[in-house]
Short mmCIF file of C-alpha atoms and ligand atoms in Angstrom, two decimals:
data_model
loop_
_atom_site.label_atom_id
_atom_site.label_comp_id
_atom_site.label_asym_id
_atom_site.label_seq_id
_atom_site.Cartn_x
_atom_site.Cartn_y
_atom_site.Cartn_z
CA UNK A 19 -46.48 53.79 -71.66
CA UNK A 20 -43.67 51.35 -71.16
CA UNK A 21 -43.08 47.35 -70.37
CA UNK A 22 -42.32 46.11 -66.91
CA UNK A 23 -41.46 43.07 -65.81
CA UNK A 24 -43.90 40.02 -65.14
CA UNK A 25 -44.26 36.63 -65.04
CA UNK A 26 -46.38 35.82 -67.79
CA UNK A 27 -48.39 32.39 -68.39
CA UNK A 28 -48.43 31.01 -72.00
CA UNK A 29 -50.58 28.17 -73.33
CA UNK A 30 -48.54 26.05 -74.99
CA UNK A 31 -49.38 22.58 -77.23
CA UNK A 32 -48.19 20.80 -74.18
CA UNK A 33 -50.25 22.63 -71.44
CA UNK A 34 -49.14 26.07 -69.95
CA UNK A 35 -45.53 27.44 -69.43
CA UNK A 36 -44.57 30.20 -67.33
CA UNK A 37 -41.57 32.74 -67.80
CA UNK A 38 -40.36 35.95 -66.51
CA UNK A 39 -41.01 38.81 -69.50
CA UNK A 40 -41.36 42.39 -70.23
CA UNK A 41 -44.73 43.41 -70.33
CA UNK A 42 -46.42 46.16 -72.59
CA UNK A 43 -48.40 48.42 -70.31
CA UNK A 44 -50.57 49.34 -73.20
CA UNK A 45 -51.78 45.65 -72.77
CA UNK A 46 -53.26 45.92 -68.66
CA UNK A 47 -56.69 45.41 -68.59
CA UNK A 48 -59.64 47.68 -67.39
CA UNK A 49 -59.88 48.82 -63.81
CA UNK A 50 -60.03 52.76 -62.12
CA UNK A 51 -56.55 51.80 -60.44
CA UNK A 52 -52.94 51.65 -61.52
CA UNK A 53 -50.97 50.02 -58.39
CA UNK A 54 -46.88 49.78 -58.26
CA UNK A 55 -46.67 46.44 -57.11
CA UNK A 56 -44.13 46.32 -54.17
CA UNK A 57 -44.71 42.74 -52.40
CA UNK A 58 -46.47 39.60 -53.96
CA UNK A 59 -46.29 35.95 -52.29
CA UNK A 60 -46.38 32.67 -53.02
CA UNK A 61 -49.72 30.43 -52.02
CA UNK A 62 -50.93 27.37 -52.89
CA UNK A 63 -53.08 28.66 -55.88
CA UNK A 64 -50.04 30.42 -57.60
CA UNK A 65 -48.58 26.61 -57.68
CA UNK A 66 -50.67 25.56 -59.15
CA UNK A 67 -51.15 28.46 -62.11
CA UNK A 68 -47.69 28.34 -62.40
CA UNK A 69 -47.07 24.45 -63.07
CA UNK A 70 -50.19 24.64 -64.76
CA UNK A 71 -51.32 21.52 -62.24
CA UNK A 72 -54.85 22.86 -62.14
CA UNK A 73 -57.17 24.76 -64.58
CA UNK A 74 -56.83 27.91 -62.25
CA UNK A 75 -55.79 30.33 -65.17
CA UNK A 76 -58.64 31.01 -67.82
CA UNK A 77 -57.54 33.71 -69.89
CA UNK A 78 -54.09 33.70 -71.78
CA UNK A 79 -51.52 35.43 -71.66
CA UNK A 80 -52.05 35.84 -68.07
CA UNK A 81 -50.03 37.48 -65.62
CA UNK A 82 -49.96 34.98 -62.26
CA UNK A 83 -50.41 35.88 -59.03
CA UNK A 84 -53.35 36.08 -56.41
CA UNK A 85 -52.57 38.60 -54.39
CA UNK A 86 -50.41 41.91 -53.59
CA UNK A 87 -49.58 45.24 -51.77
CA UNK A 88 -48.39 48.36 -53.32
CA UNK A 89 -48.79 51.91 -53.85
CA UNK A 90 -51.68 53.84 -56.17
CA UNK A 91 -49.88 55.23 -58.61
CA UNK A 92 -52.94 56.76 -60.42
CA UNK A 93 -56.73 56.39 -60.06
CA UNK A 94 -60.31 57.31 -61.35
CA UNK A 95 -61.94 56.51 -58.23
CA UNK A 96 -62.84 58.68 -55.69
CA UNK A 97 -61.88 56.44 -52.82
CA UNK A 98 -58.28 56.43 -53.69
CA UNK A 99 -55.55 58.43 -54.55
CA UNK A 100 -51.68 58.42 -55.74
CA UNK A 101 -49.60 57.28 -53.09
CA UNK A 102 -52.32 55.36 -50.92
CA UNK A 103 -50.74 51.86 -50.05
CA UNK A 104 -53.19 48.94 -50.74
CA UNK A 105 -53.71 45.14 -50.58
CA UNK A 106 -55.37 43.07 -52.93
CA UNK A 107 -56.71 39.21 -52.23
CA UNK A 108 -58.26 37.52 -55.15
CA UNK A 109 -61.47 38.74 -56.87
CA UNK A 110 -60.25 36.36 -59.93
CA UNK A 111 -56.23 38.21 -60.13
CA UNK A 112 -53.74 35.48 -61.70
CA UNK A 113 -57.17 33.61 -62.74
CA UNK A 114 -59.31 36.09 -64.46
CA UNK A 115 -57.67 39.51 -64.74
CA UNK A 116 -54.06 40.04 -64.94
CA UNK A 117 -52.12 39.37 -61.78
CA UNK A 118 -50.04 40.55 -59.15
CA UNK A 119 -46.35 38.71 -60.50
CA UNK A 120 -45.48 42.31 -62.36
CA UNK A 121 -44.29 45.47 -61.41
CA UNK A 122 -47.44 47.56 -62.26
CA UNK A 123 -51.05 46.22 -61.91
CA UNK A 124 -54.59 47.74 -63.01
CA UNK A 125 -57.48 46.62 -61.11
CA UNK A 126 -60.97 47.64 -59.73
CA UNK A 127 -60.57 50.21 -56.82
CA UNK A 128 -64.04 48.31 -54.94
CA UNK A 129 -61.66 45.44 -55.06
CA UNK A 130 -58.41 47.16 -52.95
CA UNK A 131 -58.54 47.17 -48.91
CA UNK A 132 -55.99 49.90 -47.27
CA UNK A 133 -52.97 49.06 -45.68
CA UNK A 134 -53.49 48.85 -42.08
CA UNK A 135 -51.24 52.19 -40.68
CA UNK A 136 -48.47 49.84 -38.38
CA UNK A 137 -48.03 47.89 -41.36
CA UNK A 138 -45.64 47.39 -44.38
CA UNK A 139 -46.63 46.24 -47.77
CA UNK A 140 -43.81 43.63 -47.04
CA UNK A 141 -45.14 42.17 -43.71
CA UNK A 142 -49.01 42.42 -45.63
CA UNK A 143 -47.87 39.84 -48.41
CA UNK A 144 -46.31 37.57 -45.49
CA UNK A 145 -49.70 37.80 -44.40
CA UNK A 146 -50.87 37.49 -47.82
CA UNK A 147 -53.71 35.45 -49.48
CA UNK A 148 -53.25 32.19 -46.77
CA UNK A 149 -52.67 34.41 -43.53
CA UNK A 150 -56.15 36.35 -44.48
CA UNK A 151 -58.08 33.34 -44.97
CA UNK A 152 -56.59 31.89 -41.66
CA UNK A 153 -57.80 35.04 -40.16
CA UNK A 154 -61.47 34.46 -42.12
CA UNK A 155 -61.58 31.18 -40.38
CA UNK A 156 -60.57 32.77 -37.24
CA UNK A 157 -63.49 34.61 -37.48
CA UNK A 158 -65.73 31.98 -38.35
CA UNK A 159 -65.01 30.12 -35.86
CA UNK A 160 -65.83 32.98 -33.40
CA UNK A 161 -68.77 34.00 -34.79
CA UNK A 162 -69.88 30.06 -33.96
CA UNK A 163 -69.16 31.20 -30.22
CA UNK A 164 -65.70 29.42 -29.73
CA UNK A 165 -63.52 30.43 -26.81
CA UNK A 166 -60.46 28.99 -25.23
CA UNK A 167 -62.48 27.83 -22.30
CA UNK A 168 -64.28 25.45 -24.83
CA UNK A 169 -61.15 23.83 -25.46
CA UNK A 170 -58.30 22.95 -27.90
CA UNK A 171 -58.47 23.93 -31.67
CA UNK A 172 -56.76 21.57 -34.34
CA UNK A 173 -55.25 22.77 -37.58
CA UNK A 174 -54.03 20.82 -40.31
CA UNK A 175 -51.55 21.72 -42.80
CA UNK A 176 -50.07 23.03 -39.73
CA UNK A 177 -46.33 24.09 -40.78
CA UNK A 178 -48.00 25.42 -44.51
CA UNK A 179 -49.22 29.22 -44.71
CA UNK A 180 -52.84 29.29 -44.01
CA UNK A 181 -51.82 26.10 -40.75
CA UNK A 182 -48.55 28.66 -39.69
CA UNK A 183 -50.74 31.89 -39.89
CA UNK A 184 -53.88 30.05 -38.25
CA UNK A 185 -50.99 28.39 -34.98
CA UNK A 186 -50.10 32.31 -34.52
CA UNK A 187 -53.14 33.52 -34.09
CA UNK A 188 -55.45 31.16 -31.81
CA UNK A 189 -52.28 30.97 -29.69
CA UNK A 190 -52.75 34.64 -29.63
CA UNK A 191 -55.71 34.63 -28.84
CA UNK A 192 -55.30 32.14 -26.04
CA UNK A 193 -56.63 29.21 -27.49
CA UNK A 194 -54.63 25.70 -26.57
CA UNK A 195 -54.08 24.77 -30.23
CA UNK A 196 -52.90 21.63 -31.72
CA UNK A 197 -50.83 21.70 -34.24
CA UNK A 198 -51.22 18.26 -36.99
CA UNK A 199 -48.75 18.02 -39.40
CA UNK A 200 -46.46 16.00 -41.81
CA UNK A 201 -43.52 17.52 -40.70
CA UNK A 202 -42.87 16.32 -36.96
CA UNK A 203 -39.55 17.43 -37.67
CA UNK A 204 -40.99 20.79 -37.83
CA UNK A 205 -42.10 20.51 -34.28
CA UNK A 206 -39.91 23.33 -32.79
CA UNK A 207 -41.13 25.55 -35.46
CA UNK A 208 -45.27 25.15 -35.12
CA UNK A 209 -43.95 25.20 -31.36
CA UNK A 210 -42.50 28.88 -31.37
CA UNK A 211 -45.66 29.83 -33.05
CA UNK A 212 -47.47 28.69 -30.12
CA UNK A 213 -48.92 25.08 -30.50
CA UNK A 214 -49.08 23.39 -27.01
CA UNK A 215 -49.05 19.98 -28.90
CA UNK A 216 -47.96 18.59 -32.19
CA UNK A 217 -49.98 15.71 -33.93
CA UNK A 218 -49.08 13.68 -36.71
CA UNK A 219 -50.41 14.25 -39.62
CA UNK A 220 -51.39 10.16 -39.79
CA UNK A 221 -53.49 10.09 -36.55
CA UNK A 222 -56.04 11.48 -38.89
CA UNK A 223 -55.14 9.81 -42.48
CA UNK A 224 -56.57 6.50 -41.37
CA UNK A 225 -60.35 5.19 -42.34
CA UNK A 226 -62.57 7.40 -41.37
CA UNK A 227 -65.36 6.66 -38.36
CA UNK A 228 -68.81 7.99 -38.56
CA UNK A 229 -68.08 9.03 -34.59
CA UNK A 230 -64.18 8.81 -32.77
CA UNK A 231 -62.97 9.85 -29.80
CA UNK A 232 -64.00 13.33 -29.49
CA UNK A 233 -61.02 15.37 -29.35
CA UNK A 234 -61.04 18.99 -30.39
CA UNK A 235 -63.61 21.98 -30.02
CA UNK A 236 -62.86 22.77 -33.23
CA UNK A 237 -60.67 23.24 -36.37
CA UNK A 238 -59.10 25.10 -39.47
CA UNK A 239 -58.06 23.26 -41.87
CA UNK A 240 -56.70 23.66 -45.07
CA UNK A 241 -55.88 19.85 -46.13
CA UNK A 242 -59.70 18.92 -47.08
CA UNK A 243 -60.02 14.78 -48.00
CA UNK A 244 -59.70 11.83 -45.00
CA UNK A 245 -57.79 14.72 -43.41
CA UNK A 246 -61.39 17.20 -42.81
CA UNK A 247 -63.39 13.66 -42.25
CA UNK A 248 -61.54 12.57 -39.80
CA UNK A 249 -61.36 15.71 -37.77
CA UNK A 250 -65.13 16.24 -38.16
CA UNK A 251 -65.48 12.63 -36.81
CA UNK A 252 -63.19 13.95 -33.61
CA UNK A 253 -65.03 17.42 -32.85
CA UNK A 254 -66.55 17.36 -29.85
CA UNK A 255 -70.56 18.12 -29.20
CA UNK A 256 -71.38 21.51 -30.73
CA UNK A 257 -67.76 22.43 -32.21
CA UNK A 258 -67.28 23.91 -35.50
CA UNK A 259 -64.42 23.47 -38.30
CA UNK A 260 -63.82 25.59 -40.80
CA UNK A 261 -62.61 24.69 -43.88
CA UNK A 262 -60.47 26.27 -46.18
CA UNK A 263 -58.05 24.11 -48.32
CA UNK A 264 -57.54 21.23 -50.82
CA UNK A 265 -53.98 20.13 -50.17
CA UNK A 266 -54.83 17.04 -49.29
CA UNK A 267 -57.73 16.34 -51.69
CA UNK A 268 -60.98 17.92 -53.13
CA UNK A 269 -63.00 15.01 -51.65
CA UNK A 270 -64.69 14.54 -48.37
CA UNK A 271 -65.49 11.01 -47.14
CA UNK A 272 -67.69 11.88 -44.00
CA UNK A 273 -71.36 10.96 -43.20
CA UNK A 274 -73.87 12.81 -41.83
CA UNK A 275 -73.49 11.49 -37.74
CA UNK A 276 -71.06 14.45 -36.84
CA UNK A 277 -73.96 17.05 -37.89
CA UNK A 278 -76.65 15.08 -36.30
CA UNK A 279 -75.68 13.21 -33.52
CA UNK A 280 -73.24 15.97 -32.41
CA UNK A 281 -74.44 19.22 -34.13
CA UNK A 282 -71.12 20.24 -35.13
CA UNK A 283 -71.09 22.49 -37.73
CA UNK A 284 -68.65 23.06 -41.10
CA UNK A 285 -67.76 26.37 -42.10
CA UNK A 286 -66.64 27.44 -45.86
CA UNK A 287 -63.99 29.76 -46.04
CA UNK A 288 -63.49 31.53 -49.45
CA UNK A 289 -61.06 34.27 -49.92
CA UNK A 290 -61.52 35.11 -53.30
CA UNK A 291 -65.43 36.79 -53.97
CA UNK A 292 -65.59 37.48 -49.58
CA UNK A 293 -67.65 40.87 -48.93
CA UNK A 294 -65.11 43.92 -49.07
CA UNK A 295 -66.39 44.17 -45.59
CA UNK A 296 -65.37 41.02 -44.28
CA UNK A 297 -61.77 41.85 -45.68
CA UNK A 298 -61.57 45.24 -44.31
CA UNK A 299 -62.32 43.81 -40.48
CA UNK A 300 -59.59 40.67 -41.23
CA UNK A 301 -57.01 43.37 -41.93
CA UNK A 302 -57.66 45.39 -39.35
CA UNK A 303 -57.77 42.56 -37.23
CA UNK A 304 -54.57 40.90 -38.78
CA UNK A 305 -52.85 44.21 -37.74
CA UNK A 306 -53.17 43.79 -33.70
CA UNK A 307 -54.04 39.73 -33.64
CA UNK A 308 -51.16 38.36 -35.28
CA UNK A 309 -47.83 38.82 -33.46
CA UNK A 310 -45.22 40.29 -35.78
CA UNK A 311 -41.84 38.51 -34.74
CA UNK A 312 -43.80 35.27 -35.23
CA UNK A 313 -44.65 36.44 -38.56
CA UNK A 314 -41.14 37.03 -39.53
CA UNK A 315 -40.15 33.89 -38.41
CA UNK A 316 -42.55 31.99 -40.60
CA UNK A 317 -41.14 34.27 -44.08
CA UNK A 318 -38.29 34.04 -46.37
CA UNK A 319 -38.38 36.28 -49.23
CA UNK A 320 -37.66 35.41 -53.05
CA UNK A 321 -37.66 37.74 -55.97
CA UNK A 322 -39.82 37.52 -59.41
CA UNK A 323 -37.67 34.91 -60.69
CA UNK A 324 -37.45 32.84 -57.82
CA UNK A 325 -41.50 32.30 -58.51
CA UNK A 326 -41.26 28.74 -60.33
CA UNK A 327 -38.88 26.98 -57.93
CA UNK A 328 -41.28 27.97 -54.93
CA UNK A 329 -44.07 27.03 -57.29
CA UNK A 330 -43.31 23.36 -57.03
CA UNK A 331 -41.70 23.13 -53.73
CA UNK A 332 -45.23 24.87 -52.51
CA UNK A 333 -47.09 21.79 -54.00
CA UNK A 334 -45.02 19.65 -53.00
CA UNK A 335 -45.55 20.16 -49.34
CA UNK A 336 -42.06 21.50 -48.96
CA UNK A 337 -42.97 25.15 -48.02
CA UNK A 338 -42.15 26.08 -44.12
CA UNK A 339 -44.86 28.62 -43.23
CA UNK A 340 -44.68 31.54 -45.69
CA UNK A 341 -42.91 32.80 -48.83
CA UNK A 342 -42.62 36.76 -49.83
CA UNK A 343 -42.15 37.76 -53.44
CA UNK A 344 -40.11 41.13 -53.65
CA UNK A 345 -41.50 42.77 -57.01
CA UNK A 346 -39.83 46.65 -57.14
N1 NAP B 412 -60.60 28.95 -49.59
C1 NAP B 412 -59.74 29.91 -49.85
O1 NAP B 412 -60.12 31.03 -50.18
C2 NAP B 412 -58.29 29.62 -49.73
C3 NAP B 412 -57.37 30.64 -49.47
C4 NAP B 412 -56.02 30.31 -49.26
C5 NAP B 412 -55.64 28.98 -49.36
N2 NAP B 412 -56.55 28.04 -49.65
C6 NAP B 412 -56.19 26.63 -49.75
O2 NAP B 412 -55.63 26.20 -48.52
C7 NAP B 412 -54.67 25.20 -48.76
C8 NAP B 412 -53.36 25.60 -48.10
O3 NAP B 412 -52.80 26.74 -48.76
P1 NAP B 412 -51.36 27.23 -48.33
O4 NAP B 412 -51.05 28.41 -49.18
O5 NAP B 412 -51.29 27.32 -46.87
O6 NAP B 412 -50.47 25.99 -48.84
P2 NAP B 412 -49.22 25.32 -48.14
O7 NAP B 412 -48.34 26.37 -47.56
O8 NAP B 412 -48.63 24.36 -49.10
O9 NAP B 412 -49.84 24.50 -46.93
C9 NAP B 412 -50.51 23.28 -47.11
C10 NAP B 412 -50.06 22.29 -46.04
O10 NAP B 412 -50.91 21.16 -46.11
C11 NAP B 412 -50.18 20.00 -45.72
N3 NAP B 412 -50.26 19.02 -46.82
C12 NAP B 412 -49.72 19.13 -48.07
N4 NAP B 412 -50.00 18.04 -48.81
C13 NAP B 412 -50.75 17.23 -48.02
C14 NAP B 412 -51.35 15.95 -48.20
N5 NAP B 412 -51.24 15.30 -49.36
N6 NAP B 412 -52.03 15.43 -47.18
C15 NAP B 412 -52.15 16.07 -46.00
N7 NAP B 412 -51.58 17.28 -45.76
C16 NAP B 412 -50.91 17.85 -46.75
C17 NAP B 412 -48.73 20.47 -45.48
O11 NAP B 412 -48.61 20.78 -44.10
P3 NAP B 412 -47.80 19.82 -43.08
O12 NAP B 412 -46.49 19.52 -43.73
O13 NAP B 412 -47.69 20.61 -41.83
O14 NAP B 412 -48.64 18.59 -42.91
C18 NAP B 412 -48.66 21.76 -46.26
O15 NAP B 412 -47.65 22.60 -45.78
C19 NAP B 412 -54.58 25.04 -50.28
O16 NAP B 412 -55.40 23.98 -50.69
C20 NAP B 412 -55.13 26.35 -50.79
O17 NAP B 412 -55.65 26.25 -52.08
C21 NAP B 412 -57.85 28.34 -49.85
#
C-alpha cells in the first residue's frame, strides 16, 4: 500500500477547500474493485464540489469527482477481472464515496459498465457524466415516440456538455435541432455539431406564458428555471422535454396548460442512481450514435491540477462543450 495523487476536499471553518494531495491507499473505502483511474472530466457537479457552491459533498475528506474510466487493477467480483477497462457515472462518487480526481479508485463492481470495444477511456470521459445523460434524454425522448418527421428538437445550454453532446447526437440521428444558447458567438461551433439554427438564449428568458407560439416537438434541456417554462410553453401538441439540468435555476415557473391543453409531457433525467441497464444500452449506444470527430472537437484536456480553474470557469458558463481530466 502506497499514496497516489488526488484532489482531496477539506472542510474548513470557512466552508470547503480543495487541493491536490497524496493520498494513503490504506484510507479507500469498501468496494470488490480497485480501478487505475486513466481519464476523469469536468461537469457541472464537480464545480460545484470543488468551489464548495453547493452541498454536493457529504462526507469529508472526500476525494471529488463524478465520474471516470480506467483499468481493473484487482477485483473480488466475478464479473470483472485485472485489466478489464471500465466507466463509472455517479452512484454517489465525489458525493458519497471517494471519487474519481485520484489515480486509484475502489468502488462497487454492480456499479462499473464496460468500455464499449471501439472506444478509449479518453474519448469515454469526453463523453463522460453530461454526454451520458444527453444520451439518457435521447432515449427518453424516443421512447415518447419522437422522430425527425415530428419536427425540430430544442436544447438549451446548447454550447455546455450535456447541450454540445445532446446537438451531436439528434443531428445524428437526423433530427433538425435548434440549438439556444448564450453564446451566439459560439454559433459556428453548435453549427459544426449539427444545429440547423441557433436561438438566443433570451427568446426564452422572458415571462413565461401559460401557452406561446408552439415551436418545437420537443427538448433537452439542461438550464431548468424560466429557461424549461418557457420551452414547455412552446412544445407543440403531444411533444415531450426532457429535463436534465439546473444551470439556470432549481425552480420551474410553469402552470399546468402545457400538460393539459397540449398533453406534452416532462421527462426526468437522472444519471446518478439510473438502472445499470439503462447505462449499459447508453454506452453501447454512445459508441455508434455519437460521431467521434465531433466529439473531439467539443474536448480540451487538462490534468489533475488544472481541476479548480475549470471548476469555476464551468460555473460560470464559460465552458465550450467538454473538458477531459488526464489522471495517469
Ligand atoms: N440529471 C443528471 O443526472 C445530470 C447529469 C449531468 C448534468 N446535469 C446537469 O445539467 C446541467 C448542465 O451540465 P453540464 O455539465 O453540461 O454544464 P455546462 O457545460 O456548464 O453547461 C451548462 C450550459 O447552460 C447554459 N447556462 C449556464 N448558466 C446559465 C444561466 N444562468 N441561464 C441560462 N443558461 C445558462 C450555458 O450554455 P450556453 O452558453 O450555450 O447558453 C452552459 O454552457 C447542470 O445543471 C448539471 O448539474 C444533470
Amino acid at each position: 500500500m502506497g499514496t497516489f495523487k488526488a484532489m482531496v476536499i477539506e472542510k474548513t471553518e470557512s466552508g470547503t477547500k480543495a487541493a491536490l494531495t497524496d493520498f494513503d491507499e490504506a484510507n479507500l473505502m469498501d468496494g470488490d474493485v480497485t480501478v487505475a483511474v486513466d481519464y476523469s472530466t469536468v461537469n457541472y457537479k464537480d464545480g460545484l464540489a470543488i468551489t464548495g457552491k453547493a452541498p454536493v459533498v457529504r462526507r469529508f475528506p472526500m476525494i471529488a469527482g463524478v465520474d471516470f474510466a480506467g483499468t481493473v487493477e484487482s477485483s473480488t467480483n466475478l464479473n470483472w477481472k485485472p485489466g478489464d477497462k471500465v466507466i463509472l457515472n455517479g452512484w454517489g462518487t465525489g458525493e458519497t464515496h471517494l471519487g474519481a480526481y485520484a489515480e486509484k479508485t475502489r468502488v462497487k463492481g454492480d456499479w462499473l459498465v464496460r468500455l464499449p470495444a471501439s472506444m478509449t477511456t479518453r474519448e469515454a470521459m469526453a463523453i463522460g457524466t453530461a454526454g451520458y445523460t444527453a444520451m439518457l434524454a435521447v432515449m427518453a425522448l424516443e421512447r415518447h415516440g419522437l422522430t425527425p418527421e415530428r419536427g425540430p428538437i430544442a436544447v438549451t445550454g446548447a454550447a455546455g456538455g450535456v447541450g454540445s453532446v445532446a446537438v451531436a447526437i439528434l443531428a445524428g440521428k437526423g433530427f433538425s435541432v435548434s440549438a439556444i444558447t448564450g453564446r451566439p458567438e459560439e454559433g459556428d461551433y453548435l453549427k459544426s455539431l449539427g444545429a440547423t439554427e441557433i436561438v438566443e438564449r433570451k427568446d426564452l428568458a422572458g415571462p413565461v406564458k401559460m401557452l406561446a407560439k408552439e415551436r418545437w416537438a420537443g427538448g433537452i434541456d439542461s438550464v431548468g428555471s424560466t429557461t424549461l417554462a418557457n420551452l414547455l410553453s412552446m412544445t407543440r401538441y403531444g411533444g415531450a422535454v426532457a429535463a436534465c439540468g439546473l444551470a439556470g435555476g432549481m425552480d420551474l415557473p410553469t402552470s399546468v396548460a402545457p400538460f393539459i391543453l397540449r398533453g406534452v409531457c416532462l421527462y426526468g433525467i437522472d444519471s446518478v442512481m439510473c438502472p445499470i441497464e439503462l447505462r449499459r444500452e447508453a454506452w453501447k449506444r454512445l459508441e455508434t450514435e455519437l460521431d467521434r470527430p465531433k466529439l473531439a472537437a467539443m474536448t480540451r484536456e487538462i490534468g489533475l491540477s488544472g481541476v479548480p480553474e475549470a471548476a469555476a470557469a464551468i460555473l460560470a458558463g464559460q465552458v465550450r462543450g467538454r473538458i477531459v481530466v488526464k489522471i495517469r
